[in-house]
Backbone as a chain_set.jsonl record, in Angstrom:
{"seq": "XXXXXXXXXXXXXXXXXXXXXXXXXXXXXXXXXXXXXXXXXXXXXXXXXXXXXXXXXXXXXXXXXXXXXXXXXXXXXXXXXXXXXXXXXXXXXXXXXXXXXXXXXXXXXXXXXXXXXXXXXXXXXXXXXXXXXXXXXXXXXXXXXXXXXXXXXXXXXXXXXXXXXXXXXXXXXXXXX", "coords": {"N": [[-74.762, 90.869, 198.832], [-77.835, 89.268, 199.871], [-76.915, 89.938, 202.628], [-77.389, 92.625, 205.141], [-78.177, 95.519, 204.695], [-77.456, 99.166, 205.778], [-78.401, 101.943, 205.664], [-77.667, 105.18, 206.917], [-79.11, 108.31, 207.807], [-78.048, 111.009, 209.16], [-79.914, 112.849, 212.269], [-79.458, 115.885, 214.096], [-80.902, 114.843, 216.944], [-81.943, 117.161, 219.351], [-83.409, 118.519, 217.05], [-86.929, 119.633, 216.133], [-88.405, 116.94, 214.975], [-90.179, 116.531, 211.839], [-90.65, 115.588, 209.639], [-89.69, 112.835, 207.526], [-88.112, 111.267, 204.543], [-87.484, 108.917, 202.552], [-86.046, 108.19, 199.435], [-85.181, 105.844, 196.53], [-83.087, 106.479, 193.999], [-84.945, 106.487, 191.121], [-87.377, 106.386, 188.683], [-89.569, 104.475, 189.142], [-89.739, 103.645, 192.273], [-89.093, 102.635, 195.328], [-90.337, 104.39, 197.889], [-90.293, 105.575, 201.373], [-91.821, 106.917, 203.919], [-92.682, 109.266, 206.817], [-94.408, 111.154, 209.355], [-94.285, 112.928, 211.52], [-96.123, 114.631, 212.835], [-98.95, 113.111, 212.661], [-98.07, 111.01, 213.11], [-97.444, 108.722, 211.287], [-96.838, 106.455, 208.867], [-95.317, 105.474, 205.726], [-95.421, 103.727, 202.768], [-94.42, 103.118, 199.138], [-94.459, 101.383, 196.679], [-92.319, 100.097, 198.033], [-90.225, 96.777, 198.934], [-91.368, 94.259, 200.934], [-88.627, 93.906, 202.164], [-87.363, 96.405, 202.808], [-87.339, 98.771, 205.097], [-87.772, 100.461, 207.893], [-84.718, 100.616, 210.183], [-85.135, 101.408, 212.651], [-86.957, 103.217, 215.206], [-88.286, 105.684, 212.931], [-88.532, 108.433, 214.045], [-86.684, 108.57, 215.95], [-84.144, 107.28, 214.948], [-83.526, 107.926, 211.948], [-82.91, 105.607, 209.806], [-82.511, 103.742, 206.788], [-83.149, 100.382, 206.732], [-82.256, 97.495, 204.817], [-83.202, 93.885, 204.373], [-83.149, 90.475, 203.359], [-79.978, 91.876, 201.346], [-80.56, 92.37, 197.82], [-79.402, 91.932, 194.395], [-80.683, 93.92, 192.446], [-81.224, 96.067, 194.37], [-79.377, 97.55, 194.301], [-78.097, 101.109, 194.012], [-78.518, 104.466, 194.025], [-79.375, 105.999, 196.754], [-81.802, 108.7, 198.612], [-82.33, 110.477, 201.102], [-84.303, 112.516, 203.289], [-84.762, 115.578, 205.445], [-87.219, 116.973, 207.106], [-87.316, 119.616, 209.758], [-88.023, 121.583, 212.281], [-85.774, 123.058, 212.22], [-85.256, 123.663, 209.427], [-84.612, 122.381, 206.37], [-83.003, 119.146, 205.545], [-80.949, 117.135, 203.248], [-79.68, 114.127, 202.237], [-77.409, 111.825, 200.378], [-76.888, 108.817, 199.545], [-75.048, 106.075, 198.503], [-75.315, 102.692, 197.027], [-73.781, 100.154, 196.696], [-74.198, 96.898, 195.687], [-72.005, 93.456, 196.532], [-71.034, 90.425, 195.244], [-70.404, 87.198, 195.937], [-68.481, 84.665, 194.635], [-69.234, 81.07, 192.969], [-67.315, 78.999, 193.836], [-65.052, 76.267, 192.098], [-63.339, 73.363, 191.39], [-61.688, 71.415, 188.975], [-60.529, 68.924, 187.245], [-59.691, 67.454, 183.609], [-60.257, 64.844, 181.826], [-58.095, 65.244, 179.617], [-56.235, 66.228, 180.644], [-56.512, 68.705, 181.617], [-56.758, 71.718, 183.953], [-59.187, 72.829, 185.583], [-60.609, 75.857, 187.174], [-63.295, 77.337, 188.326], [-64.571, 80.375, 189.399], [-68.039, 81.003, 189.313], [-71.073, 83.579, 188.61], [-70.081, 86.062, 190.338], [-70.019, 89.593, 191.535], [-68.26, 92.025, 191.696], [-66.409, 90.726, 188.913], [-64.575, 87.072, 189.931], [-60.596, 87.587, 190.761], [-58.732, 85.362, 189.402], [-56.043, 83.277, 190.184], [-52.421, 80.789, 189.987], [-51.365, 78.204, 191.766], [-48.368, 76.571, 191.547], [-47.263, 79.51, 190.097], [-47.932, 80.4, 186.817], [-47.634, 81.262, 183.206], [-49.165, 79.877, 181.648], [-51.522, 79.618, 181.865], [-55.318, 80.06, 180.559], [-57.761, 82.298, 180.428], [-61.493, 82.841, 180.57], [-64.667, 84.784, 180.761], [-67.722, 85.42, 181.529], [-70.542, 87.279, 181.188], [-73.058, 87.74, 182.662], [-76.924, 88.433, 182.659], [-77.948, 89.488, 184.97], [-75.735, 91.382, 186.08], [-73.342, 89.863, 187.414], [-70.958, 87.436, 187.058], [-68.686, 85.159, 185.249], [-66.183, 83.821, 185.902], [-64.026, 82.038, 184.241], [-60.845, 79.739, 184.324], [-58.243, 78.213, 182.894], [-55.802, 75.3, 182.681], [-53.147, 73.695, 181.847], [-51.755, 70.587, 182.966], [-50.433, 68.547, 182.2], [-47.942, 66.952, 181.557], [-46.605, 67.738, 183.862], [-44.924, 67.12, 186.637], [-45.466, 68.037, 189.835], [-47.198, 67.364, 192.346], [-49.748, 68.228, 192.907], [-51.755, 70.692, 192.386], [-52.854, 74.191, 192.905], [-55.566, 76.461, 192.872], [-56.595, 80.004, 193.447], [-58.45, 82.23, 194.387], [-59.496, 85.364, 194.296], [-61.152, 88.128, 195.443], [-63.547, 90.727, 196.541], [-65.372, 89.815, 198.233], [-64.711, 87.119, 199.133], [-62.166, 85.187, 199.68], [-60.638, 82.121, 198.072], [-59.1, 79.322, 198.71], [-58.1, 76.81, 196.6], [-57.186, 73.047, 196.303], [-55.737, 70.334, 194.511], [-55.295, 67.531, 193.776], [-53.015, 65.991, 191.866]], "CA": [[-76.08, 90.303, 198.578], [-78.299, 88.669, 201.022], [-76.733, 90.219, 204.233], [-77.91, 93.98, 206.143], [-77.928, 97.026, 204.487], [-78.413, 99.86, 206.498], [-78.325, 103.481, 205.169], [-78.002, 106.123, 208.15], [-79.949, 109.603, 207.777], [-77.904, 111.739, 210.832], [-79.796, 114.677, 211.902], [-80.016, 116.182, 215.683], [-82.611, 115.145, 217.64], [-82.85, 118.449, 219.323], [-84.598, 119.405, 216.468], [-88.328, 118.995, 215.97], [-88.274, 116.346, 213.592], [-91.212, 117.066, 211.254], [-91.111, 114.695, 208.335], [-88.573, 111.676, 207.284], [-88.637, 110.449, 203.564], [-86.531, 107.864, 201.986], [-86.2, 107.653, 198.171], [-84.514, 105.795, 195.859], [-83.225, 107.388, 192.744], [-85.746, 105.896, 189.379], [-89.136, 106.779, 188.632], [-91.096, 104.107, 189.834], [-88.892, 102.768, 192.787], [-89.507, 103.044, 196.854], [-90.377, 105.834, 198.565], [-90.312, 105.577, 202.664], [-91.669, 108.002, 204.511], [-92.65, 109.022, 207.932], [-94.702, 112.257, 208.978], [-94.427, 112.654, 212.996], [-97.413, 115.463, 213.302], [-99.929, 112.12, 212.872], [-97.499, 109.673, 213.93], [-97.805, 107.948, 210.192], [-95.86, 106.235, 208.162], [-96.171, 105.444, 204.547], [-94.62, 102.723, 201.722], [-95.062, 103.307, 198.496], [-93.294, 100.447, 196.0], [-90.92, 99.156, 198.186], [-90.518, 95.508, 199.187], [-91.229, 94.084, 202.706], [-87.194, 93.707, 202.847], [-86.96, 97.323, 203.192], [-87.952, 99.143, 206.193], [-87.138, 101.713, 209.425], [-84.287, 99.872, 211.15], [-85.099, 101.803, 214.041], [-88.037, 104.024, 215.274], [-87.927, 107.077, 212.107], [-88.536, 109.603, 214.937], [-85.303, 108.74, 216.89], [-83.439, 107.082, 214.209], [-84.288, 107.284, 210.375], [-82.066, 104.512, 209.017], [-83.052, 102.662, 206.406], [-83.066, 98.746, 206.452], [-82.412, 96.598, 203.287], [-82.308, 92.825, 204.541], [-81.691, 90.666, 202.803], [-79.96, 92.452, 200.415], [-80.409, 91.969, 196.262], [-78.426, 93.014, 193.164], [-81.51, 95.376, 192.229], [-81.108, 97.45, 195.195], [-78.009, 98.638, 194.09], [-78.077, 102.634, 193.132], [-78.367, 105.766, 194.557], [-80.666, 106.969, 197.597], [-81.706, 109.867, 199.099], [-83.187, 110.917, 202.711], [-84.669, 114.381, 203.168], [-85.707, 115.562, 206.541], [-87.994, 118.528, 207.466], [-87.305, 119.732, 211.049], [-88.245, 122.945, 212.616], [-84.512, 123.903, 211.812], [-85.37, 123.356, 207.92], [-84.666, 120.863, 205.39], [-81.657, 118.677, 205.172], [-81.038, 116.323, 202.488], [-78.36, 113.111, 202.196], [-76.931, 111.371, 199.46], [-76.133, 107.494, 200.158], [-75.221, 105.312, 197.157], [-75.019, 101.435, 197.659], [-72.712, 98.287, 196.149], [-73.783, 95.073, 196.11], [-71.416, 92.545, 195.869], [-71.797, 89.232, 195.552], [-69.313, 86.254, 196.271], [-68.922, 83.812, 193.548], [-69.464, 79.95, 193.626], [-65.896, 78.457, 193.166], [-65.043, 74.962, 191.815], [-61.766, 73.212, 190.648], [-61.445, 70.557, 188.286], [-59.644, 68.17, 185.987], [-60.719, 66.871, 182.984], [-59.269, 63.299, 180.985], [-56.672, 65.362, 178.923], [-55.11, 67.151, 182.075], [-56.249, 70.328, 181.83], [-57.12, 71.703, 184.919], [-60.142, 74.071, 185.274], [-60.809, 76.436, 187.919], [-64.103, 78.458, 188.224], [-65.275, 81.481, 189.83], [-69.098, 81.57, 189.112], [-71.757, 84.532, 189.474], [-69.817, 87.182, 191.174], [-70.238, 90.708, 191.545], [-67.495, 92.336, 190.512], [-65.638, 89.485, 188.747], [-62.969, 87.557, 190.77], [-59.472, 87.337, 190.071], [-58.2, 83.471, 189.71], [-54.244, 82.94, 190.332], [-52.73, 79.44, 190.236], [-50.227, 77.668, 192.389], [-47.366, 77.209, 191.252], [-47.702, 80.675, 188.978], [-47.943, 80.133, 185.434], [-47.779, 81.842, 182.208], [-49.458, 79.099, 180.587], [-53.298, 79.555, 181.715], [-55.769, 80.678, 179.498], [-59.244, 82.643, 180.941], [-62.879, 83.077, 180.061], [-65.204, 85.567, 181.129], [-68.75, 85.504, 180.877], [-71.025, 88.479, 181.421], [-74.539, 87.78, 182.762], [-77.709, 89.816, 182.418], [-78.483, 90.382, 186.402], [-74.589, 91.887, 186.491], [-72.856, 89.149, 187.772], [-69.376, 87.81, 186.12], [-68.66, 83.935, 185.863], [-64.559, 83.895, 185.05], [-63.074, 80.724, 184.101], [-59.333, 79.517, 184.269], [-57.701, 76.735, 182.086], [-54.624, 75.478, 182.776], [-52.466, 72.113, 181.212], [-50.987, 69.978, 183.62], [-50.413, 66.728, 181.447], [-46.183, 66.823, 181.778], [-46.395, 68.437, 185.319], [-44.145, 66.563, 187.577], [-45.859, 68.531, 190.425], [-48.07, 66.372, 192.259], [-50.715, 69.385, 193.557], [-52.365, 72.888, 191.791], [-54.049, 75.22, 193.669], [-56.085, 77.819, 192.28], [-56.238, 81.113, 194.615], [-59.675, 83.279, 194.015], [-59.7, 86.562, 195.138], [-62.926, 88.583, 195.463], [-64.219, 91.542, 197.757], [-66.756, 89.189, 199.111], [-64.455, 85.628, 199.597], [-60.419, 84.771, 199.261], [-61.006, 81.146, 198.584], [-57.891, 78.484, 197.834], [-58.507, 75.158, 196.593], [-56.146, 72.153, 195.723], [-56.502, 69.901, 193.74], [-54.078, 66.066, 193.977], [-53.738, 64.989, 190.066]], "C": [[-76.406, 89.291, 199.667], [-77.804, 88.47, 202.533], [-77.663, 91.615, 204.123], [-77.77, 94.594, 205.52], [-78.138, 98.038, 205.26], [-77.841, 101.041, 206.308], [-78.768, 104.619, 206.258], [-78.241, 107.439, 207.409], [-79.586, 110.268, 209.263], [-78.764, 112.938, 210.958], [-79.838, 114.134, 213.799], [-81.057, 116.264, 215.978], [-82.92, 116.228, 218.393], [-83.379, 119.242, 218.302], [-85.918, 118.957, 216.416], [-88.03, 118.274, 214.66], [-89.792, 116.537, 213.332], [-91.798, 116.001, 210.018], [-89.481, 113.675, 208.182], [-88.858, 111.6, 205.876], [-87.346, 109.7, 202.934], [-87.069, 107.679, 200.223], [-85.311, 107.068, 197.626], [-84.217, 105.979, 194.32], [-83.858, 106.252, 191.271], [-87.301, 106.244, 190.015], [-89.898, 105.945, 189.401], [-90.845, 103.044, 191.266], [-89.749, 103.352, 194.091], [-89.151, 104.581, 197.536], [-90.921, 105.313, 199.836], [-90.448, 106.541, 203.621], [-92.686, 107.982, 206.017], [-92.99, 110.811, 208.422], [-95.109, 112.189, 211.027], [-95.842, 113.236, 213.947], [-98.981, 114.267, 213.452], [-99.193, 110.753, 213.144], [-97.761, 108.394, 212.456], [-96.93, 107.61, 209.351], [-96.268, 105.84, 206.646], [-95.345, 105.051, 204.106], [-94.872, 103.108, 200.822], [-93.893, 102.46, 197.074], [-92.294, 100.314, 195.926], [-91.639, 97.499, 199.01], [-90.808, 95.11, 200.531], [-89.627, 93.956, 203.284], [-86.515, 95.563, 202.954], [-87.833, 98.174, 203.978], [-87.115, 99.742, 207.058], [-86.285, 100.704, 209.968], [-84.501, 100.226, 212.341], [-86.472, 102.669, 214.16], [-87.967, 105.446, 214.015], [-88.272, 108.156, 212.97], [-87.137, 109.379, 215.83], [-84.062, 108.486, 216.234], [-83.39, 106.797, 212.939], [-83.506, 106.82, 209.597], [-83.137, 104.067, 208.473], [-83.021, 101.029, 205.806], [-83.371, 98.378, 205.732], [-81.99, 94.742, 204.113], [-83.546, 91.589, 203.833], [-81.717, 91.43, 200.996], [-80.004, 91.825, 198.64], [-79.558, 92.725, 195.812], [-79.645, 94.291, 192.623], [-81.678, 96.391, 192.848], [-80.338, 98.141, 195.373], [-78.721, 100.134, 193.952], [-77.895, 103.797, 194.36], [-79.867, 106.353, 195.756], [-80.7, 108.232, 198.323], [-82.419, 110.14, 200.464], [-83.335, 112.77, 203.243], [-85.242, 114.358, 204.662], [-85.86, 117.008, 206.693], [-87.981, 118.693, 208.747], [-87.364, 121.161, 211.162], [-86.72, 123.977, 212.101], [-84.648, 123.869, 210.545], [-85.165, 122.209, 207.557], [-83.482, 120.27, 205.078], [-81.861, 117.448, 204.128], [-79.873, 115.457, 202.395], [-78.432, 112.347, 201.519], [-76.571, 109.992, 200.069], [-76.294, 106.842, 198.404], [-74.73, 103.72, 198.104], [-74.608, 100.607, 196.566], [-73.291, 97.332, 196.428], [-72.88, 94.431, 195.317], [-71.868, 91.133, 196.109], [-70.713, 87.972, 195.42], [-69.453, 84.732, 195.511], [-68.671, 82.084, 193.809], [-68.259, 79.306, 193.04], [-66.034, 76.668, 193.12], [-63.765, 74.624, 191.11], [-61.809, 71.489, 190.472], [-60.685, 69.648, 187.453], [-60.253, 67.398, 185.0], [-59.428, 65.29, 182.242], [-58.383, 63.511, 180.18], [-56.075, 66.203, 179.838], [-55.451, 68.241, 181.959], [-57.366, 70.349, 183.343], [-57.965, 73.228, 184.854], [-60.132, 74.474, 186.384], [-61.913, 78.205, 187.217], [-64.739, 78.907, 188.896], [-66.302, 82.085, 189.309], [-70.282, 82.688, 189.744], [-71.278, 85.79, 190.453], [-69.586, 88.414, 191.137], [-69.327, 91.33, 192.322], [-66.869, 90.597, 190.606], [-64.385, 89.075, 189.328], [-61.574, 87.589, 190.052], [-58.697, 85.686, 190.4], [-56.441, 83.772, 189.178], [-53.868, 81.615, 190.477], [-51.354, 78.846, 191.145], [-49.532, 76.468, 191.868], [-47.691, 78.211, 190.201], [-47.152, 79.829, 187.825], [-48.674, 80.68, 184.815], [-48.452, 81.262, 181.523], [-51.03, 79.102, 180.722], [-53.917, 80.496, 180.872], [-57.451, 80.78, 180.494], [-59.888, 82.898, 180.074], [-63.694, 83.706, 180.421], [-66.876, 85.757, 180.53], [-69.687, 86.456, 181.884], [-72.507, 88.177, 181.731], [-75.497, 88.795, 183.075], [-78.028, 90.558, 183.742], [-77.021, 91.289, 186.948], [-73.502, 91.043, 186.967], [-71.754, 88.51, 186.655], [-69.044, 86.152, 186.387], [-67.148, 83.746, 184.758], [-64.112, 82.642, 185.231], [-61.394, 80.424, 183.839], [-59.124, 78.407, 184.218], [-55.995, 76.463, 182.493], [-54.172, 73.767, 182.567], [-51.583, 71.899, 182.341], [-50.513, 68.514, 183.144], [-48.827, 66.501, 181.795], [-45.794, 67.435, 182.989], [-45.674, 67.122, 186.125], [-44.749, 67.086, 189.387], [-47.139, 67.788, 190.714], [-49.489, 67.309, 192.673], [-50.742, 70.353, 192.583], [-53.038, 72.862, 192.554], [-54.229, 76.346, 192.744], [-56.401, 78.81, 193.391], [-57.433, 81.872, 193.806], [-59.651, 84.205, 195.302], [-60.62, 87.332, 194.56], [-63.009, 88.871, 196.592], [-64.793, 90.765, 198.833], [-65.906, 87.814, 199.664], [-62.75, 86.052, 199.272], [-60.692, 83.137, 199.552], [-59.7, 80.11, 197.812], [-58.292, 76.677, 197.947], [-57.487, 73.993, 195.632], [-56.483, 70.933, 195.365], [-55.112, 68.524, 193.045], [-54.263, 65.401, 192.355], [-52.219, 63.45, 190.315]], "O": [[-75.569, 88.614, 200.264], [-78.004, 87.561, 203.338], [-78.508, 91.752, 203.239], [-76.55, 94.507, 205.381], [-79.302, 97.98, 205.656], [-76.725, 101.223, 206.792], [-79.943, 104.929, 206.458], [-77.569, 107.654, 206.4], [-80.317, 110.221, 210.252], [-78.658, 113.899, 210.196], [-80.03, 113.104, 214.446], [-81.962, 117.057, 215.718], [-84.109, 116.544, 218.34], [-83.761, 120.4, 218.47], [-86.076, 117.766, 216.682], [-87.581, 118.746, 213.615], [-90.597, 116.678, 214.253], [-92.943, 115.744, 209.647], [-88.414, 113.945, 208.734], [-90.042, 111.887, 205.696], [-86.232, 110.222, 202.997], [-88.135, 107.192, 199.847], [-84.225, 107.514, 197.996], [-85.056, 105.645, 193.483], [-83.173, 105.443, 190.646], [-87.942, 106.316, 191.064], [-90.742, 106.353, 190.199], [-91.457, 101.989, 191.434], [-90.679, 104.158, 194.067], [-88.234, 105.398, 197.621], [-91.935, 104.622, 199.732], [-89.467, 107.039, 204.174], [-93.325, 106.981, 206.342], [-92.208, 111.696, 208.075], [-95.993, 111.538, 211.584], [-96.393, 112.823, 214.968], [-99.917, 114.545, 214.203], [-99.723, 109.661, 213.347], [-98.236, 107.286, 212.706], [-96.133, 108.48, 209.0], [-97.459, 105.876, 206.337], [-94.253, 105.477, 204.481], [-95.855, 103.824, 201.013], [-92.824, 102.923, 196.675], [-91.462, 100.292, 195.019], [-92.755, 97.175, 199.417], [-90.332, 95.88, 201.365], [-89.35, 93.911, 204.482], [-85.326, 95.809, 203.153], [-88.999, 98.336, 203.619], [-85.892, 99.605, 207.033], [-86.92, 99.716, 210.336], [-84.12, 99.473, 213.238], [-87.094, 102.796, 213.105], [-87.4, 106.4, 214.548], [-88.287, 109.16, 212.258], [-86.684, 110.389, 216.369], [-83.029, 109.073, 216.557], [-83.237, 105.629, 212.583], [-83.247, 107.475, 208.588], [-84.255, 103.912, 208.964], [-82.888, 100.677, 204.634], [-84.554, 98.504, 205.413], [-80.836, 94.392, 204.361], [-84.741, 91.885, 203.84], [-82.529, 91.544, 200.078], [-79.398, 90.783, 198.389], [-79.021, 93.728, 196.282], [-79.31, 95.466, 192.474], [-82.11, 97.451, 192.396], [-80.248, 99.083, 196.16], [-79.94, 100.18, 193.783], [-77.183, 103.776, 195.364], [-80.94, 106.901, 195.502], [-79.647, 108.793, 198.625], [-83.512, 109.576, 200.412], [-82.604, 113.743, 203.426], [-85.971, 113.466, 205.097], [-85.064, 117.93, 206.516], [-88.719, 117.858, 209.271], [-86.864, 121.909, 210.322], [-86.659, 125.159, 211.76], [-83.529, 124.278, 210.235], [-85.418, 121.168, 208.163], [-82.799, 120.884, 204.257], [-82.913, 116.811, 204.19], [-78.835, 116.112, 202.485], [-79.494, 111.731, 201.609], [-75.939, 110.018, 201.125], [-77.135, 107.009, 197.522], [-74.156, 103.564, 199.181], [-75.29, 100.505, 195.547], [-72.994, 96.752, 197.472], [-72.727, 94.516, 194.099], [-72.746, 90.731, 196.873], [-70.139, 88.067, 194.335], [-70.308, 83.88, 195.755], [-67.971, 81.76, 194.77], [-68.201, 79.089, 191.83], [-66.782, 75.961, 193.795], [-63.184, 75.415, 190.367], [-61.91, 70.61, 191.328], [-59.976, 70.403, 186.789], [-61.224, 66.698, 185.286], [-58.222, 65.05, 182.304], [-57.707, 62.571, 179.763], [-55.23, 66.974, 179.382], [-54.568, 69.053, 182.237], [-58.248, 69.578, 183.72], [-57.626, 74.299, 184.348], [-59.634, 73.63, 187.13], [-61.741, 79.197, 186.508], [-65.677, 78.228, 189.312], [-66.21, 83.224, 188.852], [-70.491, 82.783, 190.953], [-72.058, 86.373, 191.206], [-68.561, 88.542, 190.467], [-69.442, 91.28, 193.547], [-66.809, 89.738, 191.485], [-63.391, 89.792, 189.441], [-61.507, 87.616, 188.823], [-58.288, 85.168, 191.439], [-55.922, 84.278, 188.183], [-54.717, 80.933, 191.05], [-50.278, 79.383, 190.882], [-50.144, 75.404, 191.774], [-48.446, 77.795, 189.323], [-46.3, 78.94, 187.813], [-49.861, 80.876, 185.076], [-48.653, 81.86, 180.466], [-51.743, 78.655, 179.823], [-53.368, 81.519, 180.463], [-58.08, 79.865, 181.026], [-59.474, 83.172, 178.948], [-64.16, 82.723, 180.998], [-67.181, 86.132, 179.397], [-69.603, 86.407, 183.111], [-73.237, 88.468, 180.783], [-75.179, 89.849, 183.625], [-78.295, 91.756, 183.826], [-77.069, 91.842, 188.046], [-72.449, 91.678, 186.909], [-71.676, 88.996, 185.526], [-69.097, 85.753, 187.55], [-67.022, 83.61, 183.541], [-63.829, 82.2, 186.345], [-60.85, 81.12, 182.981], [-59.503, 77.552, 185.019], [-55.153, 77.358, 182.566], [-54.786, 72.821, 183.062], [-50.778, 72.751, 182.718], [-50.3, 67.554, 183.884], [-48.698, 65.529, 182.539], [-44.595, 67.663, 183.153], [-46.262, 66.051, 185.978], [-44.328, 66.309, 190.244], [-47.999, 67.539, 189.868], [-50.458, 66.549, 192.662], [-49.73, 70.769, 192.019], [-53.752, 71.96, 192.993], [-53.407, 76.971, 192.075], [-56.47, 78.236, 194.478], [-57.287, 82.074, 192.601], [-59.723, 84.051, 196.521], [-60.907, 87.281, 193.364], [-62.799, 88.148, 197.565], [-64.722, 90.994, 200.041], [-66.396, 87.336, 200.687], [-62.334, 87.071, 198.721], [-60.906, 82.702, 200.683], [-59.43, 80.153, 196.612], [-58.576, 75.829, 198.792], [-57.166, 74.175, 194.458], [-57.484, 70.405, 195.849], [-54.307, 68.675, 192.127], [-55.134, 64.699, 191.841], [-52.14, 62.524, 189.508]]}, "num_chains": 1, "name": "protein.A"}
């Protein structure tokens, strides 16, 4: 989320390219297309963040920037060229890299949380221990905000680190009680 997308459509340019179109799969979603016989192009409810990364007569990619969680799914690119009709399948992931934080509260427990992230991360703690207890909360735009508890009140150990791992970040943070 909120970097480049860019969905390539290969065909050979020795063919006459004839037509370009870009859909993405739901009823009332963007359609991108591109008709070379009048040199015309045509939008039809998509956003200004999606668009031709390149000329659609030399290269019919199509540019998502920046990217959202709604532009996840499934697209398609059809092209009509004197050689016939080819069609290509692209599906797209967003992920999204969650907002970490590490805490202590006035009875020693020590929190560590990985908010908002797409898929949810995984929190590990330094020194390992059997003794933490997680939370997991499920929000409506897809996003995943996992919490990790952990008692340090009789710790002799003057440092925790919590260790978040996630597609999008690997982030370690320590934490002097």
């Amino acid at each position: 989320a909120g970097h480049e997308a860019v969905l390539s459509c290969p065909y050979a340019s020795k063919l006459s390219l004839l037509m370009v179109t870009w859909k993405m799969k739901c009823s009332a979603c963007c359609l991108l297309a591109y008709r070379s016989d009048r040199n015309e192009t045509r939008k039809l409810n998509c956003s200004e963040r999606m668009m031709w990364k390149y000329s659609p007569d030399s290269d019919p990619a199509l540019r998502i920037y920046p990217v959202s969680l709604g532009d996840e799914g499934n697209y398609s690119c059809e092209i009509v060229s004197s050689a016939g009709n080819f069609l290509l399948f692209s599906s797209l992931t967003v992920i999204v890299p969650p907002a970490v934080t590490l805490t202590c509260d006035k009875s020693g427990v020590v929190v560590c949380q990985a908010s908002a992230g797409k898929p949810a991360a995984d929190i590990s703690w330094i020194p390992a221990s059997n003794h933490s207890t997680e939370e997991e909360v499920h929000h409506p735009n897809g996003t995943v905000t996992r919490v990790s508890y952990i008692g340090w009140v009789n710790s002799t150990l003057p440092t925790v680190t919590c260790l978040v791992t996630h597609p999008a970040i690997n982030q370690t943070l320590s934490l002097d009680l």
